[in-house]
PDB file of C-alpha atoms in Angstrom:
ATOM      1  CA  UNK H   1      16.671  -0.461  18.015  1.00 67.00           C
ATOM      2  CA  UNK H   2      14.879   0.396  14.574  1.00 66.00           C
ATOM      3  CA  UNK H   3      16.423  -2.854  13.224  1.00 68.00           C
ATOM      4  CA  UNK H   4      15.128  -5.150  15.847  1.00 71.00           C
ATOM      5  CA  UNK H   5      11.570  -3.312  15.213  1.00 62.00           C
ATOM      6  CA  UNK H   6      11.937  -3.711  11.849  1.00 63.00           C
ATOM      7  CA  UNK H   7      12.656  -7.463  12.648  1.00 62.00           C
ATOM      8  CA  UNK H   8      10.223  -8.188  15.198  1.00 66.00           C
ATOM      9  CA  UNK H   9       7.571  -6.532  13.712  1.00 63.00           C
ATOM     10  CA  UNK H  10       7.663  -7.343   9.958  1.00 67.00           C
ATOM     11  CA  UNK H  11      10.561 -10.126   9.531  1.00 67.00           C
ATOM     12  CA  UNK H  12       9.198 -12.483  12.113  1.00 69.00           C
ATOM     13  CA  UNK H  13       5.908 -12.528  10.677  1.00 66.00           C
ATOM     14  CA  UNK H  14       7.029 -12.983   6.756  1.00 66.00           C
ATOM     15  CA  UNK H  15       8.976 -15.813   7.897  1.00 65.00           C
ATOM     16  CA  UNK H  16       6.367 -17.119  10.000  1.00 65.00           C
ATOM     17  CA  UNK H  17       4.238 -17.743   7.578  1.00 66.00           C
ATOM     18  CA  UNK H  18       6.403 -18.649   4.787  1.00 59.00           C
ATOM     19  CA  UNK H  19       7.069 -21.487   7.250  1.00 62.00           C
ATOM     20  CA  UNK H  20       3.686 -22.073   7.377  1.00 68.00           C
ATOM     21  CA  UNK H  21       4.424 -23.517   3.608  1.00 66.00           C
ATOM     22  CA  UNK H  22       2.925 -20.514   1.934  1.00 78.00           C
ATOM     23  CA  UNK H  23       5.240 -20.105  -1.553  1.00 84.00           C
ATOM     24  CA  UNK H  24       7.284 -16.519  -1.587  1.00 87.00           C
ATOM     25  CA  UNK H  25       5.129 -15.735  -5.080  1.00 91.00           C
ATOM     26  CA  UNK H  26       1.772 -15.768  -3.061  1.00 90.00           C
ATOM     27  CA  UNK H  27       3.388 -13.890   0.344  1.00 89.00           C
ATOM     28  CA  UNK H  28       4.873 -11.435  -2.410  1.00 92.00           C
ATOM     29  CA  UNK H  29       1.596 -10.870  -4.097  1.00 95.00           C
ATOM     30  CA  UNK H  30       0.015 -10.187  -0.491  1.00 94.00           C
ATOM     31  CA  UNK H  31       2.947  -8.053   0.388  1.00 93.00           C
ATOM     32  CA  UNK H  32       2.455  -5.949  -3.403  1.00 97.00           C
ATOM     33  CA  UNK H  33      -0.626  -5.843  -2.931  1.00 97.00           C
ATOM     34  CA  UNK H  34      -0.863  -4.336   0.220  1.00 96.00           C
ATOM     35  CA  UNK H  35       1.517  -1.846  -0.268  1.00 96.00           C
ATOM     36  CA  UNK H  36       0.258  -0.443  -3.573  1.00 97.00           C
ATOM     37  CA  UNK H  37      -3.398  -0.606  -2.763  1.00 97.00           C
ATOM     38  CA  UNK H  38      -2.558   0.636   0.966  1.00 96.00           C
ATOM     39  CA  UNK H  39      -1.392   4.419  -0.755  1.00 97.00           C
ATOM     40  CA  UNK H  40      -4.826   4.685  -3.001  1.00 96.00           C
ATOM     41  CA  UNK H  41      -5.581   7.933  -2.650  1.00 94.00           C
ATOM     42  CA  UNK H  42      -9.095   7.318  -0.780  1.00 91.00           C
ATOM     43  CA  UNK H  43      -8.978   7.996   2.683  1.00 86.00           C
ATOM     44  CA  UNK H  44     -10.653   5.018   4.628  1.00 88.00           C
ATOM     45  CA  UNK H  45     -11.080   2.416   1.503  1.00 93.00           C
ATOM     46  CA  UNK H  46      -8.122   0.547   1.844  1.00 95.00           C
ATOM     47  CA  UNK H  47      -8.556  -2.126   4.461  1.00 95.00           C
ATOM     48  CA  UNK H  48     -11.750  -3.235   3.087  1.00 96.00           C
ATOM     49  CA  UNK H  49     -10.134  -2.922  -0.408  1.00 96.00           C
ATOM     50  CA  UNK H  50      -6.989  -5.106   0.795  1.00 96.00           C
ATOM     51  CA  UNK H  51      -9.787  -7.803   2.059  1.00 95.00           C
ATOM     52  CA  UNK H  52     -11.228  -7.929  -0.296  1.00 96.00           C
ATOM     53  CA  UNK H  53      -8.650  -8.882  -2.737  1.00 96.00           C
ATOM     54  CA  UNK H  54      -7.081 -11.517  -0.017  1.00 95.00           C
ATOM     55  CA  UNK H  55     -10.761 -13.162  -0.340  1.00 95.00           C
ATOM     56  CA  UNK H  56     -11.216 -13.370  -3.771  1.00 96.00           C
ATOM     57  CA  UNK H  57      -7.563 -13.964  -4.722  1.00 95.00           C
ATOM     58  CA  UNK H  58      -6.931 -16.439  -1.551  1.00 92.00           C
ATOM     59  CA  UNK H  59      -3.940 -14.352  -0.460  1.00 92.00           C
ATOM     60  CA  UNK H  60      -3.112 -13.895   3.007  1.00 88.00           C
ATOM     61  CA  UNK H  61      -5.221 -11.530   4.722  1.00 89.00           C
ATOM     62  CA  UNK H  62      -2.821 -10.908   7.825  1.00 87.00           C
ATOM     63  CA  UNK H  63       0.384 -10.003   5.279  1.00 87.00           C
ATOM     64  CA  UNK H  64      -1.690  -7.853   2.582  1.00 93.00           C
ATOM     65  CA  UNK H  65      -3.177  -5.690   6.053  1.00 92.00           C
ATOM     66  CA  UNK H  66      -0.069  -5.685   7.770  1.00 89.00           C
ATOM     67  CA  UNK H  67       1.565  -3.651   4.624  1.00 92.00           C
ATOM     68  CA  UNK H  68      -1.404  -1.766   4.055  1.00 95.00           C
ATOM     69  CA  UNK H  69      -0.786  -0.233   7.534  1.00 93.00           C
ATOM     70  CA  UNK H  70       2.607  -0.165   7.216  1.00 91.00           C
ATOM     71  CA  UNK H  71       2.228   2.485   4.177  1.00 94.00           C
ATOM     72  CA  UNK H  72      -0.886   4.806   5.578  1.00 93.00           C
ATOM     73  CA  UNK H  73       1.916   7.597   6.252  1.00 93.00           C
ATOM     74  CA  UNK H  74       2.839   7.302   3.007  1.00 95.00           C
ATOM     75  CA  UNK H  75      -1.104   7.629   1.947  1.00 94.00           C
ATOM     76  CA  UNK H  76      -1.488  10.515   3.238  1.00 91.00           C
ATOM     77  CA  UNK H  77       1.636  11.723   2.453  1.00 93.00           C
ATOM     78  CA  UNK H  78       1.365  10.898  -1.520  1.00 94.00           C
ATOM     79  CA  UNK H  79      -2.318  12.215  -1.430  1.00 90.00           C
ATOM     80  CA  UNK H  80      -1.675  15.774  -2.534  1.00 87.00           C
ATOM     81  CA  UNK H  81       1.163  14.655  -5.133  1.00 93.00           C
ATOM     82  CA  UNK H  82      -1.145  12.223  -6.601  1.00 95.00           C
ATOM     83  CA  UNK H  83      -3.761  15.344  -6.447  1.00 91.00           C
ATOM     84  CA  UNK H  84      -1.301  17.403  -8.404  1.00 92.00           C
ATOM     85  CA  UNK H  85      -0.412  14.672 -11.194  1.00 95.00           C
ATOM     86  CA  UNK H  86      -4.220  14.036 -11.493  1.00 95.00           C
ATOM     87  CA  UNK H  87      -4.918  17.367 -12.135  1.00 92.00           C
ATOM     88  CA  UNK H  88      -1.904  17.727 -14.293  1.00 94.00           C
ATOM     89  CA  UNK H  89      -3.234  14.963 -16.573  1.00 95.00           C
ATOM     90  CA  UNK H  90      -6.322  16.259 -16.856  1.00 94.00           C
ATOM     91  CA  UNK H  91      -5.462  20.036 -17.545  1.00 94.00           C
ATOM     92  CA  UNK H  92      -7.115  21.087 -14.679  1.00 90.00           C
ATOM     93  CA  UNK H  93      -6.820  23.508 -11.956  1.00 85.00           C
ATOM     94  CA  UNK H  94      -5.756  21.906  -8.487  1.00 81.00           C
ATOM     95  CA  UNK H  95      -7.486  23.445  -5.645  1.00 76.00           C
ATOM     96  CA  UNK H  96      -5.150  25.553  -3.349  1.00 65.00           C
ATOM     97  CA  UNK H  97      -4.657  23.545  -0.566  1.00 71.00           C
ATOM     98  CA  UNK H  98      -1.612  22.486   1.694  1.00 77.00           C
ATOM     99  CA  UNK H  99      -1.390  19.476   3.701  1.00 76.00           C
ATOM    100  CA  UNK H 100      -2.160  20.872   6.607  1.00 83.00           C
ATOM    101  CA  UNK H 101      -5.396  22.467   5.549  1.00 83.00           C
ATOM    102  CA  UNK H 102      -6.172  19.363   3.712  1.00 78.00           C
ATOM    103  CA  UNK H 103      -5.545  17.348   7.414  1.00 81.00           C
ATOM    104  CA  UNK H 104      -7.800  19.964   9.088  1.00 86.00           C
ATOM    105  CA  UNK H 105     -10.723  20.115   6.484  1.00 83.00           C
ATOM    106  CA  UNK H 106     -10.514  16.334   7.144  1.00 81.00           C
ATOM    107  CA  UNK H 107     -10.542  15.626  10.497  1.00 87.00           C
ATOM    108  CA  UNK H 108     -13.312  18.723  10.685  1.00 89.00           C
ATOM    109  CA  UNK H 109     -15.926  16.791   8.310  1.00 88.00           C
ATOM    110  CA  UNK H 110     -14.429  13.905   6.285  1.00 85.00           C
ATOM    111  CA  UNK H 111     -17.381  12.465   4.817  1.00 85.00           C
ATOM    112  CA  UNK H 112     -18.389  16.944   3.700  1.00 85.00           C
ATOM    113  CA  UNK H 113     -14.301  17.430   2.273  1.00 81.00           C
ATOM    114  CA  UNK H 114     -14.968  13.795   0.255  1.00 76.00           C
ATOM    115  CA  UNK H 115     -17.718  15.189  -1.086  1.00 80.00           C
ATOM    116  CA  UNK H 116     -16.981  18.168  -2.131  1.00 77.00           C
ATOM    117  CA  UNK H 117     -13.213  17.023  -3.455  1.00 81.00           C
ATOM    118  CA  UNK H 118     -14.776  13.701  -5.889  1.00 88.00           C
ATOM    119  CA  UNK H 119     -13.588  14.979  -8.712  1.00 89.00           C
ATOM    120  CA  UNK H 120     -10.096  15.948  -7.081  1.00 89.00           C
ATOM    121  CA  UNK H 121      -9.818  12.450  -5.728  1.00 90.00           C
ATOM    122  CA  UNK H 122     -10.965  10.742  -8.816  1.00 94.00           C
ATOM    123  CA  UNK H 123      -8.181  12.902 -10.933  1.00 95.00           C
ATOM    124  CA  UNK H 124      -5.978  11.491  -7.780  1.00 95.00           C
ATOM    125  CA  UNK H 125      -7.108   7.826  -8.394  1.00 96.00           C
ATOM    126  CA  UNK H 126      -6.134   7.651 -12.249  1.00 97.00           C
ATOM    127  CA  UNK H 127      -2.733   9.455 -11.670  1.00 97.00           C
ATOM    128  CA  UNK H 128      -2.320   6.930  -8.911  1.00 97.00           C
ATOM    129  CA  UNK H 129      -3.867   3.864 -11.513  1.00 97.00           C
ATOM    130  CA  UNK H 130      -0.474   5.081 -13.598  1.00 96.00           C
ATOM    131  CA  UNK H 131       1.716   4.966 -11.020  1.00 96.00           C
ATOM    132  CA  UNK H 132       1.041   1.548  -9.702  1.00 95.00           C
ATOM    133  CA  UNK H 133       0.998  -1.444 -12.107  1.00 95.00           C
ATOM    134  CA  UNK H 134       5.050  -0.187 -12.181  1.00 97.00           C
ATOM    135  CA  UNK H 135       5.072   0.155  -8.452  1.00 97.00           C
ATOM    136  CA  UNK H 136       3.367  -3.395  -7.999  1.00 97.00           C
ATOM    137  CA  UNK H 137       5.080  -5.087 -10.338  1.00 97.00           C
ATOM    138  CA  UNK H 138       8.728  -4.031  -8.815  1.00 97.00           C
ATOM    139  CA  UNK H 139       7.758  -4.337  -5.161  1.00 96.00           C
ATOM    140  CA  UNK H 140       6.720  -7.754  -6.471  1.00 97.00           C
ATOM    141  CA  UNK H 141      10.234  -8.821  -8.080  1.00 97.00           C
ATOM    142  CA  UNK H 142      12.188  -7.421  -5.392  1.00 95.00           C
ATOM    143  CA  UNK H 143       9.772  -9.809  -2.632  1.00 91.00           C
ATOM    144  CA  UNK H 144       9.971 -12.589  -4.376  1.00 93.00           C
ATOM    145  CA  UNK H 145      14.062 -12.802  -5.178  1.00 93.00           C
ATOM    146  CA  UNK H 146      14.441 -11.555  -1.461  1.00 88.00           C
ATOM    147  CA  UNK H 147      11.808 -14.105   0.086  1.00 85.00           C
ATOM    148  CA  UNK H 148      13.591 -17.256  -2.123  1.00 86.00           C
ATOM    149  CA  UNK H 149      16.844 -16.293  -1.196  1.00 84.00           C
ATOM    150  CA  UNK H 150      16.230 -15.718   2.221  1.00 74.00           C
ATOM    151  CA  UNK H 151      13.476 -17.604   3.373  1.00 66.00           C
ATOM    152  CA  UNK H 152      13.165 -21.119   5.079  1.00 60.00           C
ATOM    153  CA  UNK H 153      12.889 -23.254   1.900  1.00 52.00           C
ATOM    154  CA  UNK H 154      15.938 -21.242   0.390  1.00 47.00           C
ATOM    155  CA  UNK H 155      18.028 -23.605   2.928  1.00 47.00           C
ATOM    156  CA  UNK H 156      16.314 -26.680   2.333  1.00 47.00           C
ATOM    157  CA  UNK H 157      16.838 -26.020  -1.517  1.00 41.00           C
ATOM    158  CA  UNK H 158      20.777 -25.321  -1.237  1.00 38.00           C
ATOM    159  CA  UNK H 159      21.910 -28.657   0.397  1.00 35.00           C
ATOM    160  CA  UNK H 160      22.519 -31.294  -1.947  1.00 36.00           C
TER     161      UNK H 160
END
């Protein structure tokens, strides 16, 4: 069941548009780029973030969003580990705060816990600057051997 989901939902659509003639390099830089700017540790930034980048890059906009959704748990998941390496970098105390009481202070007053957290989240945003030219540049490679190998032109390419 999680395979055809996993199918329908994501493999369709990659190969749908790499039959579309789009190259596996540019899908793959949509697909990096979604994933790594889709776990920034700034809570409602991403989409218009990913958008951006499709616009003034010319990637497509459908496959950098559709990855930038398809990480948001892992957003919000990473946010207090990027928290932690940011403060760690910058010899600083981190604030004593779980998930959970992060989730609540959020969903309470997001635009009040922003505030009074900038310099937590900008700690957050250089640990996570470190983590993902590395991150990018694998999920990158790995898209790129997978999408020529297995993608429509990879046929057309094989036959003599």
């Amino acid at each position: 069941m999680i395979k055809r989901l996993f199918h329908d939902k994501i493999g369709k659509p990659i190969l749908n548009l790499l039959k579309q003639g789009i190259s596996p390099e540019k899908l793959s830089l949509s697909i990096a780029f979604g994933a790594v700017i889709g776990i920034l540790p700034i809570l409602g930034a991403t989409t218009l973030i990913c958008a951006a980048i499709a616009i003034m890059l010319r990637l497509n906009l459908p496959a950098i969003q559709l990855f930038n959704y398809l990480v948001y748990p892992l957003q919000i998941f990473l946010l207090i580990p990027f928290m932690s390496l940011g403060a760690f970098i910058f010899q600083v105390d981190l604030p004593p705060l779980s998930f959970q009481e992060l989730s609540t202070l959020f969903q309470q007053n997001f635009w009040g816990t922003m505030a009074s957290f900038f310099e937590t989240i900008l700690y957050a945003v250089v640990a996570w600057l470190l983590v993902c030219v590395p991150l990018f540049v694998g999920i990158y490679a790995i898209f790129v051997a997978v999408l020529k190998r297995f993608g429509p032109m990879a046929k057309n390419s094989i036959s003599p």
